[in-house]
mmCIF file of C-alpha atoms in Angstrom:
data_model
loop_
_atom_site.group_PDB
_atom_site.id
_atom_site.type_symbol
_atom_site.label_atom_id
_atom_site.label_comp_id
_atom_site.label_asym_id
_atom_site.label_seq_id
_atom_site.Cartn_x
_atom_site.Cartn_y
_atom_site.Cartn_z
ATOM 1 C CA MET A 327 100.541 104.657 73.653
ATOM 2 C CA ILE A 328 100.798 101.111 75.086
ATOM 3 C CA ASN A 329 104.370 101.847 76.198
ATOM 4 C CA TYR A 330 103.211 104.931 78.022
ATOM 5 C CA ILE A 331 100.513 102.972 79.878
ATOM 6 C CA PHE A 332 102.971 100.251 80.752
ATOM 7 C CA LEU A 333 105.403 102.768 82.237
ATOM 8 C CA LEU A 334 102.624 104.506 84.194
ATOM 9 C CA ILE A 335 101.569 101.225 85.774
ATOM 10 C CA ILE A 336 105.043 100.101 86.632
ATOM 11 C CA ILE A 337 106.683 103.353 87.801
ATOM 12 C CA PRO A 338 104.244 105.109 90.139
ATOM 13 C CA PHE A 339 102.828 103.821 93.336
ATOM 14 C CA LEU A 340 100.621 105.582 95.881
ATOM 15 C CA LEU A 341 100.202 105.012 99.590
ATOM 16 C CA ILE A 342 96.938 106.063 101.186
ATOM 17 C CA ILE A 343 96.809 106.395 104.935
ATOM 18 C CA ASN A 344 94.021 105.941 107.441
ATOM 19 C CA THR A 345 94.842 106.323 111.096
ATOM 20 C CA ALA A 346 92.570 103.356 111.806
ATOM 21 C CA ASP A 347 95.183 101.283 110.032
ATOM 22 C CA ALA A 348 98.142 102.757 111.921
ATOM 23 C CA VAL A 349 100.747 100.426 113.339
ATOM 24 C CA GLU A 350 100.978 100.263 117.138
ATOM 25 C CA ILE A 351 104.610 100.504 118.148
ATOM 26 C CA TYR A 352 104.212 101.034 121.957
ATOM 27 C CA ASN A 353 101.651 100.019 124.460
ATOM 28 C CA LYS A 354 102.502 100.001 128.183
ATOM 29 C CA ASN A 355 100.848 101.300 131.442
ATOM 30 C CA GLY A 356 97.969 102.999 129.566
ATOM 31 C CA ASN A 357 100.277 104.755 127.074
ATOM 32 C CA LYS A 358 99.974 104.015 123.370
ATOM 33 C CA LEU A 359 101.884 105.238 120.366
ATOM 34 C CA LYS A 360 100.939 104.507 116.786
ATOM 35 C CA ILE A 361 102.729 105.353 113.550
ATOM 36 C CA TYR A 362 101.361 105.758 110.040
ATOM 37 C CA GLY A 363 102.745 107.140 106.858
ATOM 38 C CA GLY A 364 102.773 107.048 103.120
ATOM 39 C CA MET A 365 104.400 107.822 99.768
ATOM 40 C CA ASN A 366 102.643 109.081 96.697
ATOM 41 C CA GLN A 367 104.982 108.622 93.764
ATOM 42 C CA LYS A 368 102.875 109.349 90.745
ATOM 43 C CA TYR A 369 103.906 110.224 87.236
ATOM 44 C CA ARG A 370 101.131 111.652 85.138
ATOM 45 C CA PHE A 371 100.588 111.728 81.375
ATOM 46 C CA LEU A 372 98.747 114.829 80.252
ATOM 47 C CA HIS A 373 96.830 115.640 77.055
ATOM 48 C CA SER A 374 95.922 119.296 76.661
ATOM 49 C CA SER A 375 92.277 120.040 76.017
ATOM 50 C CA SER A 376 93.256 122.989 73.858
ATOM 51 C CA SER A 377 95.693 121.169 71.574
ATOM 52 C CA THR A 378 96.741 117.734 70.312
ATOM 53 C CA ASN A 379 100.063 117.962 72.083
ATOM 54 C CA LYS A 380 100.967 115.336 74.648
ATOM 55 C CA LYS A 381 103.302 116.077 77.531
ATOM 56 C CA TYR A 382 104.601 114.512 80.753
ATOM 57 C CA ASP A 383 104.006 116.416 83.969
ATOM 58 C CA LYS A 384 106.756 116.958 86.604
ATOM 59 C CA ASP A 385 106.855 114.264 89.223
ATOM 60 C CA PRO A 386 104.146 115.174 91.761
ATOM 61 C CA SER A 387 105.398 112.675 94.359
ATOM 62 C CA GLU A 388 104.638 113.311 98.014
ATOM 63 C CA TYR A 389 105.173 111.605 101.308
ATOM 64 C CA MET A 390 103.603 111.665 104.741
ATOM 65 C CA LEU A 391 104.512 110.420 108.211
ATOM 66 C CA GLY A 392 102.185 110.601 111.234
ATOM 67 C CA LEU A 393 102.262 109.809 114.995
ATOM 68 C CA PHE A 394 99.244 109.323 117.141
ATOM 69 C CA GLY A 395 99.702 109.048 120.929
ATOM 70 C CA GLU A 396 97.202 108.305 123.677
ATOM 71 C CA THR A 397 97.615 108.197 127.450
ATOM 72 C CA LYS A 398 95.142 107.053 130.061
ATOM 73 C CA ILE A 399 94.413 109.533 132.865
ATOM 74 C CA ASN A 400 91.763 107.656 134.738
ATOM 75 C CA ASN A 401 88.817 105.374 134.018
ATOM 76 C CA GLU A 402 86.949 108.057 132.108
ATOM 77 C CA TRP A 403 89.584 110.483 130.807
ATOM 78 C CA SER A 404 92.399 110.094 128.370
ATOM 79 C CA GLY A 405 94.774 112.464 126.603
ATOM 80 C CA TYR A 406 95.780 112.237 122.946
ATOM 81 C CA SER A 407 97.945 114.000 120.328
ATOM 82 C CA CYS A 408 98.511 113.825 116.631
ATOM 83 C CA LEU A 409 101.411 115.039 114.543
ATOM 84 C CA GLU A 410 101.454 114.647 110.743
ATOM 85 C CA TYR A 411 104.323 115.633 108.499
ATOM 86 C CA ARG A 412 104.187 116.005 104.697
ATOM 87 C CA GLY A 413 106.703 116.701 102.090
ATOM 88 C CA LYS A 414 107.380 116.791 98.357
ATOM 89 C CA GLY A 415 109.405 113.953 96.918
ATOM 90 C CA PHE A 416 110.582 115.954 93.902
ATOM 91 C CA VAL A 417 112.150 118.804 95.971
ATOM 92 C CA SER A 418 115.952 118.961 95.955
ATOM 93 C CA GLU A 419 117.724 118.831 99.308
ATOM 94 C CA ASN A 420 118.937 122.413 98.894
ATOM 95 C CA SER A 421 115.705 123.846 97.507
ATOM 96 C CA ILE A 422 115.084 127.553 98.383
ATOM 97 C CA ASP A 423 111.490 127.534 97.162
ATOM 98 C CA ASN A 424 109.414 128.084 100.250
ATOM 99 C CA ASN A 425 106.273 126.858 98.514
ATOM 100 C CA LEU A 426 107.788 123.365 98.202
ATOM 101 C CA ASN A 427 109.194 123.061 101.746
ATOM 102 C CA ASN A 428 108.224 120.127 103.930
ATOM 103 C CA LYS A 429 105.614 121.015 106.471
ATOM 104 C CA ILE A 430 103.461 120.014 109.383
ATOM 105 C CA SER A 431 99.975 119.279 108.038
ATOM 106 C CA LEU A 432 98.319 118.287 111.366
ATOM 107 C CA GLY A 433 99.383 118.929 114.935
ATOM 108 C CA LEU A 434 96.980 118.899 117.862
ATOM 109 C CA ILE A 435 96.593 117.844 121.493
ATOM 110 C CA GLY A 436 93.442 117.118 123.415
ATOM 111 C CA PHE A 437 91.347 115.190 125.862
ATOM 112 C CA LYS A 438 88.779 112.449 125.409
ATOM 113 C CA PHE A 439 85.913 112.060 127.915
ATOM 114 C CA GLY A 440 84.954 108.386 127.839
ATOM 115 C CA LYS A 441 83.117 107.366 124.654
ATOM 116 C CA TRP A 442 80.972 110.489 124.543
ATOM 117 C CA SER A 443 83.165 113.513 123.581
ATOM 118 C CA SER A 444 86.579 115.005 123.027
ATOM 119 C CA LEU A 445 88.167 118.489 122.997
ATOM 120 C CA ASP A 446 91.453 119.388 121.191
ATOM 121 C CA TYR A 447 93.418 122.373 120.069
ATOM 122 C CA GLY A 448 95.958 122.889 117.229
ATOM 123 C CA ARG A 449 96.145 122.395 113.488
ATOM 124 C CA ASN A 450 93.153 120.313 112.440
ATOM 125 C CA HIS A 451 90.662 119.756 109.580
ATOM 126 C CA GLY A 452 88.013 122.538 109.291
ATOM 127 C CA VAL A 453 84.354 121.645 109.539
ATOM 128 C CA ILE A 454 83.624 121.885 105.785
ATOM 129 C CA TYR A 455 86.049 118.977 105.284
ATOM 130 C CA ASN A 456 83.659 116.690 107.188
ATOM 131 C CA ALA A 457 80.835 117.055 104.629
ATOM 132 C CA LYS A 458 83.210 117.016 101.654
ATOM 133 C CA SER A 459 84.978 113.842 102.789
ATOM 134 C CA LEU A 460 82.082 111.661 101.648
ATOM 135 C CA THR A 461 82.984 112.220 98.028
ATOM 136 C CA ASN A 462 86.782 112.353 98.626
ATOM 137 C CA CYS A 463 87.054 108.601 98.396
ATOM 138 C CA HIS A 464 90.265 108.133 96.372
ATOM 139 C CA SER A 465 93.287 110.479 96.640
ATOM 140 C CA PHE A 466 94.321 109.680 93.084
ATOM 141 C CA ILE A 467 91.147 111.175 91.717
ATOM 142 C CA ASP A 468 91.919 114.808 90.682
ATOM 143 C CA THR A 469 89.589 117.657 91.334
ATOM 144 C CA ASP A 470 90.521 121.347 91.257
ATOM 145 C CA ARG A 471 91.046 122.919 94.634
ATOM 146 C CA VAL A 472 87.763 124.788 95.038
ATOM 147 C CA PHE A 473 86.354 124.144 98.542
ATOM 148 C CA LYS A 474 89.450 122.353 99.710
ATOM 149 C CA GLU A 475 92.108 125.041 100.068
ATOM 150 C CA ASN A 476 94.326 124.587 103.199
ATOM 151 C CA ASP A 477 94.732 127.621 105.525
ATOM 152 C CA VAL A 478 91.801 129.470 104.050
ATOM 153 C CA PHE A 479 89.296 129.875 106.946
ATOM 154 C CA LEU A 480 87.747 126.449 107.965
ATOM 155 C CA MET A 481 87.668 124.925 104.476
ATOM 156 C CA ASP A 482 90.289 122.226 105.089
ATOM 157 C CA ARG A 483 93.391 121.987 107.258
ATOM 158 C CA ALA A 484 93.624 125.043 109.463
ATOM 159 C CA SER A 485 95.688 126.373 112.369
ATOM 160 C CA ASN A 486 94.631 127.789 115.806
ATOM 161 C CA VAL A 487 91.559 125.654 115.903
ATOM 162 C CA ILE A 488 89.621 124.449 119.024
ATOM 163 C CA THR A 489 87.462 121.411 118.117
ATOM 164 C CA TYR A 490 84.795 119.767 120.271
ATOM 165 C CA HIS A 491 83.302 116.387 119.202
ATOM 166 C CA ASN A 492 80.198 114.842 120.702
ATOM 167 C CA TYR A 493 79.560 111.277 119.564
ATOM 168 C CA ASN A 494 75.953 110.686 120.689
ATOM 169 C CA PHE A 495 74.278 114.152 120.426
ATOM 170 C CA PHE A 496 74.648 114.812 124.101
ATOM 171 C CA GLY A 497 73.218 111.483 125.106
ATOM 172 C CA LEU A 498 70.073 111.765 122.892
ATOM 173 C CA SER A 499 71.056 109.637 119.925
ATOM 174 C CA ASN A 500 73.824 107.241 118.973
ATOM 175 C CA ASN A 501 73.204 107.978 115.328
ATOM 176 C CA LEU A 502 74.198 111.667 115.602
ATOM 177 C CA THR A 503 77.724 113.136 115.887
ATOM 178 C CA THR A 504 78.156 116.811 116.328
ATOM 179 C CA ILE A 505 81.302 119.094 116.052
ATOM 180 C CA LEU A 506 81.748 122.597 117.340
ATOM 181 C CA GLN A 507 84.806 124.509 116.149
ATOM 182 C CA TYR A 508 86.324 127.886 117.031
ATOM 183 C CA GLN A 509 89.287 129.471 115.125
ATOM 184 C CA GLU A 510 91.403 132.249 116.630
ATOM 185 C CA LYS A 511 92.530 135.217 114.657
ATOM 186 C CA HIS A 512 95.567 134.280 112.556
ATOM 187 C CA LYS A 513 98.028 136.508 110.656
ATOM 188 C CA ASN A 514 99.953 135.382 107.576
ATOM 189 C CA SER A 515 102.359 137.012 105.079
ATOM 190 C CA ASN A 516 99.788 136.165 102.393
ATOM 191 C CA SER A 517 96.461 137.970 103.112
ATOM 192 C CA MET A 518 94.591 135.181 101.435
ATOM 193 C CA GLN A 519 95.687 132.734 104.144
ATOM 194 C CA GLU A 520 94.855 134.733 107.263
ATOM 195 C CA ASN A 521 91.520 135.054 109.105
ATOM 196 C CA GLY A 522 89.704 136.791 111.914
ATOM 197 C CA SER A 523 88.081 134.790 114.693
ATOM 198 C CA GLY A 524 85.006 132.709 113.886
ATOM 199 C CA TRP A 525 82.890 129.660 114.604
ATOM 200 C CA GLY A 526 81.820 126.508 112.700
ATOM 201 C CA SER A 527 79.765 123.467 113.323
ATOM 202 C CA SER A 528 78.944 120.122 111.740
ATOM 203 C CA ILE A 529 76.369 117.418 112.358
ATOM 204 C CA LYS A 530 76.511 113.839 111.077
ATOM 205 C CA TYR A 531 73.668 111.362 110.885
ATOM 206 C CA ASP A 532 74.369 107.684 110.326
ATOM 207 C CA ASN A 533 71.507 105.208 110.417
ATOM 208 C CA ARG A 534 73.902 102.270 110.540
ATOM 209 C CA LYS A 535 72.176 100.756 107.516
ATOM 210 C CA GLY A 536 74.190 102.394 104.769
ATOM 211 C CA ILE A 537 72.939 106.004 104.802
ATOM 212 C CA THR A 538 75.114 108.901 106.029
ATOM 213 C CA ALA A 539 74.366 112.639 105.881
ATOM 214 C CA ILE A 540 76.696 115.427 107.003
ATOM 215 C CA ALA A 541 75.925 119.193 107.131
ATOM 216 C CA SER A 542 78.662 121.748 107.930
ATOM 217 C CA TRP A 543 78.777 125.512 108.297
ATOM 218 C CA PHE A 544 81.127 128.272 109.412
ATOM 219 C CA SER A 545 81.316 132.106 109.606
ATOM 220 C CA GLU A 546 84.487 134.063 110.325
ATOM 221 C CA ASN A 547 85.594 137.653 110.422
ATOM 222 C CA ARG A 548 87.876 138.899 107.612
ATOM 223 C CA THR A 549 91.075 140.782 108.435
ATOM 224 C CA SER A 550 91.797 144.442 107.731
ATOM 225 C CA ARG A 551 93.861 143.525 104.676
ATOM 226 C CA GLN A 552 91.041 141.424 103.240
ATOM 227 C CA ILE A 553 88.169 143.831 103.585
ATOM 228 C CA ILE A 554 89.806 146.487 101.371
ATOM 229 C CA ASP A 555 88.328 144.586 98.430
ATOM 230 C CA GLY A 556 84.892 145.961 99.389
ATOM 231 C CA GLN A 557 83.288 142.507 99.651
ATOM 232 C CA GLY A 558 82.249 142.660 103.257
ATOM 233 C CA ASP A 559 83.842 141.987 106.649
ATOM 234 C CA SER A 560 82.953 138.277 106.908
ATOM 235 C CA ALA A 561 83.511 135.016 105.186
ATOM 236 C CA ASP A 562 81.182 132.045 105.458
ATOM 237 C CA ALA A 563 80.277 128.760 103.812
ATOM 238 C CA TYR A 564 78.076 125.767 104.119
ATOM 239 C CA GLY A 565 78.320 122.220 102.749
ATOM 240 C CA VAL A 566 76.068 119.183 102.651
ATOM 241 C CA GLY A 567 77.180 115.645 101.956
ATOM 242 C CA LEU A 568 75.114 112.446 101.436
ATOM 243 C CA LYS A 569 76.334 108.885 101.162
ATOM 244 C CA TYR A 570 74.763 105.477 100.433
ATOM 245 C CA GLU A 571 76.859 102.430 100.988
ATOM 246 C CA LYS A 572 75.571 98.922 100.978
ATOM 247 C CA ASN A 573 76.698 95.607 99.585
ATOM 248 C CA ASN A 574 78.830 96.462 96.486
ATOM 249 C CA VAL A 575 77.530 99.966 95.867
ATOM 250 C CA TYR A 576 78.908 103.270 97.063
ATOM 251 C CA MET A 577 77.252 106.542 95.968
ATOM 252 C CA ALA A 578 77.876 110.071 97.441
ATOM 253 C CA ALA A 579 77.131 113.645 96.606
ATOM 254 C CA PHE A 580 78.387 117.010 97.952
ATOM 255 C CA TYR A 581 77.184 120.567 97.379
ATOM 256 C CA GLY A 582 78.473 123.708 99.040
ATOM 257 C CA GLU A 583 78.307 127.534 98.668
ATOM 258 C CA GLY A 584 80.333 130.263 100.256
ATOM 259 C CA ARG A 585 81.254 133.948 100.291
ATOM 260 C CA ASN A 586 84.827 135.261 100.199
ATOM 261 C CA ILE A 587 86.275 131.816 100.609
ATOM 262 C CA THR A 588 87.697 130.913 97.147
ATOM 263 C CA PRO A 589 91.060 132.453 96.166
ATOM 264 C CA TYR A 590 91.834 132.974 92.445
ATOM 265 C CA ALA A 591 94.170 135.023 90.267
ATOM 266 C CA LYS A 592 97.222 133.344 91.650
ATOM 267 C CA PHE A 593 96.012 133.664 95.241
ATOM 268 C CA THR A 594 95.603 137.444 95.130
ATOM 269 C CA LYS A 595 91.777 137.841 95.080
ATOM 270 C CA PHE A 596 88.678 136.254 96.638
ATOM 271 C CA ALA A 597 85.557 135.368 94.667
ATOM 272 C CA GLY A 598 82.637 137.150 96.209
ATOM 273 C CA LYS A 599 80.536 133.984 95.838
ATOM 274 C CA SER A 600 81.493 130.464 94.856
ATOM 275 C CA GLY A 601 79.954 126.955 94.821
ATOM 276 C CA ASN A 602 81.015 123.356 94.320
ATOM 277 C CA LEU A 603 79.143 120.168 93.274
ATOM 278 C CA GLU A 604 80.615 116.663 93.435
ATOM 279 C CA LEU A 605 79.066 113.339 92.513
ATOM 280 C CA PHE A 606 80.748 110.001 93.065
ATOM 281 C CA GLY A 607 79.644 106.467 92.312
ATOM 282 C CA GLU A 608 81.507 103.118 92.722
ATOM 283 C CA TYR A 609 80.693 99.478 92.180
ATOM 284 C CA ASN A 610 82.798 96.701 93.712
ATOM 285 C CA PHE A 611 82.727 93.532 91.610
ATOM 286 C CA ASP A 612 83.304 90.129 93.082
ATOM 287 C CA GLY A 613 86.992 89.140 92.826
ATOM 288 C CA GLY A 614 88.526 92.477 93.774
ATOM 289 C CA LEU A 615 87.804 94.754 90.819
ATOM 290 C CA SER A 616 86.137 98.071 91.412
ATOM 291 C CA SER A 617 85.132 100.838 88.977
ATOM 292 C CA SER A 618 84.135 104.398 89.818
ATOM 293 C CA LEU A 619 82.838 107.597 88.128
ATOM 294 C CA THR A 620 83.214 111.117 89.493
ATOM 295 C CA TYR A 621 81.798 114.373 88.293
ATOM 296 C CA SER A 622 82.678 117.733 89.718
ATOM 297 C CA GLU A 623 81.849 121.365 88.850
ATOM 298 C CA SER A 624 82.808 124.595 90.587
ATOM 299 C CA TYR A 625 81.874 128.184 89.843
ATOM 300 C CA GLY A 626 82.513 131.741 91.038
ATOM 301 C CA ASN A 627 80.540 134.990 91.031
ATOM 302 C CA ASN A 628 81.240 138.666 91.784
ATOM 303 C CA MET A 629 84.831 138.408 90.739
ATOM 304 C CA LYS A 630 87.360 140.801 89.287
ATOM 305 C CA SER A 631 89.654 140.054 86.390
ATOM 306 C CA ILE A 632 93.403 140.794 86.387
ATOM 307 C CA ASN A 633 92.652 144.321 85.091
ATOM 308 C CA SER A 634 90.043 144.751 87.894
ATOM 309 C CA THR A 635 86.983 144.468 85.658
ATOM 310 C CA LEU A 636 84.057 143.156 87.719
ATOM 311 C CA PHE A 637 82.291 140.009 86.527
ATOM 312 C CA SER A 638 78.843 139.882 87.998
ATOM 313 C CA LYS A 639 77.843 136.787 86.084
ATOM 314 C CA LYS A 640 78.635 133.270 87.127
ATOM 315 C CA ARG A 641 81.899 131.908 85.752
ATOM 316 C CA ILE A 642 82.796 128.196 85.736
ATOM 317 C CA PHE A 643 86.126 127.368 87.481
ATOM 318 C CA SER A 644 86.158 123.649 86.725
ATOM 319 C CA ARG A 645 84.054 120.984 85.077
ATOM 320 C CA GLN A 646 85.535 117.540 84.888
ATOM 321 C CA MET A 647 84.947 113.809 85.065
ATOM 322 C CA ASN A 648 87.087 111.049 86.435
ATOM 323 C CA ILE A 649 86.813 107.450 85.198
ATOM 324 C CA SER A 650 88.675 105.027 87.419
ATOM 325 C CA SER A 651 89.222 101.354 88.068
ATOM 326 C CA HIS A 652 91.239 99.566 90.618
ATOM 327 C CA TYR A 653 91.982 95.989 91.525
ATOM 328 C CA ASN A 654 92.323 94.887 95.165
ATOM 329 C CA PHE A 655 94.996 92.228 95.722
ATOM 330 C CA SER A 656 94.120 92.375 99.434
ATOM 331 C CA LYS A 657 92.793 94.922 101.986
ATOM 332 C CA LYS A 658 96.264 96.499 102.032
ATOM 333 C CA ILE A 659 97.355 96.688 98.394
ATOM 334 C CA TYR A 660 95.752 97.453 95.058
ATOM 335 C CA THR A 661 96.555 98.861 91.655
ATOM 336 C CA TYR A 662 94.556 101.454 89.701
ATOM 337 C CA ILE A 663 94.250 103.370 86.423
ATOM 338 C CA ASP A 664 92.485 106.767 86.256
ATOM 339 C CA TYR A 665 91.580 109.132 83.506
ATOM 340 C CA LYS A 666 90.486 112.744 84.119
ATOM 341 C CA LEU A 667 88.477 114.328 81.374
ATOM 342 C CA ASP A 668 88.442 118.158 81.572
ATOM 343 C CA PHE A 669 85.638 120.013 79.830
ATOM 344 C CA LEU A 670 87.054 123.545 80.114
ATOM 345 C CA LYS A 671 89.822 125.589 78.650
ATOM 346 C CA TYR A 672 92.114 127.749 80.770
ATOM 347 C CA ASN A 673 90.586 131.202 81.332
ATOM 348 C CA GLN A 674 93.493 133.651 81.340
ATOM 349 C CA ASP A 675 91.197 136.684 81.961
ATOM 350 C CA VAL A 676 90.166 135.492 85.416
ATOM 351 C CA ASN A 677 93.201 133.181 85.940
ATOM 352 C CA VAL A 678 91.353 130.549 87.888
ATOM 353 C CA PRO A 679 91.857 127.803 88.859
ATOM 354 C CA GLU A 680 95.612 127.847 89.254
ATOM 355 C CA GLU A 681 96.087 124.474 87.501
ATOM 356 C CA SER A 682 95.900 124.205 83.676
ATOM 357 C CA HIS A 683 93.021 122.361 82.141
ATOM 358 C CA ASP A 684 94.495 119.155 80.824
ATOM 359 C CA ASN A 685 93.173 115.664 80.426
ATOM 360 C CA ILE A 686 95.236 113.399 82.625
ATOM 361 C CA LEU A 687 95.937 109.670 82.484
ATOM 362 C CA ARG A 688 97.442 108.158 85.674
ATOM 363 C CA ALA A 689 98.122 104.640 86.988
ATOM 364 C CA GLY A 690 99.833 103.210 90.018
ATOM 365 C CA MET A 691 99.893 100.846 92.892
ATOM 366 C CA VAL A 692 98.577 101.575 96.393
ATOM 367 C CA TYR A 693 99.805 100.085 99.665
ATOM 368 C CA LYS A 694 98.398 101.181 102.952
ATOM 369 C CA PHE A 695 99.008 100.328 106.623
#
């Protein structure tokens, strides 16, 4: 076991990106260009919760490269754009599996009006992401994908989105930030990843003394292929996040509920109702060591099994805990070790979530710029 841990610490390393840390590569005549990127080369050691067998997972390495540009129009207006590209490090150069292809994760263009507001259009994060981001503190912490599916309404990254930000609640308070979002109707070969038109909003309160609260909501029309399941002609969700951060302590919580927003059964059905709870706590010791604990639980209701039997009672999708420690060598580089403890066994009858329920031990090194 010691050899396994040694290999896990030496082999993998993870790069986490924040656009605030992006490197400026051009700045002239009011035009700026920044670049950021990262590589996530993890190798996980799994222990099945249903047996004593130990196994290695396939290499889940990923990489990302982003560009952020800004141009000054006049003293009040500026234009900006963002393009972010992601790929899988374990995919062969001649891979024909479309699910593993490299892809554009973000791509938008917009205008900023002084320090007060901005408006952009393209592929962006949906409004629910804003509330959930308070507990999404470390990318190496693993939670099943309930309430963070991409291209499923406005849960996470989504296409054809118009987003308006106001950074001082229309001049009334510097502690409030509001977001209004509209998504156009979008077709897809997979009916689970298409949507009708709809609206979303989010409001953030920050007292500048360590407390932050975010509430998000959206409602969208379902497409003709989606409503044949008899679960209604709309999909909607709300999420509430709360954070306390002061001195060496970081604590956060998220809770959300939704209708027709959680795919299951290998992305062929929607849960009529679903919910998600996440709790996160971290303490930063003097000298660079930090330890954190995460608990998450997701559930579904009004679901059909593979043989179309209707389950009216609540069924648990995931219930897990992450125990993590990381050591900061500097603001740019740290190393970590993380253990995910899964409390459930895989439910073949409902076939959700898509990932098997295994206990996972991971370690790595993080560098960010």
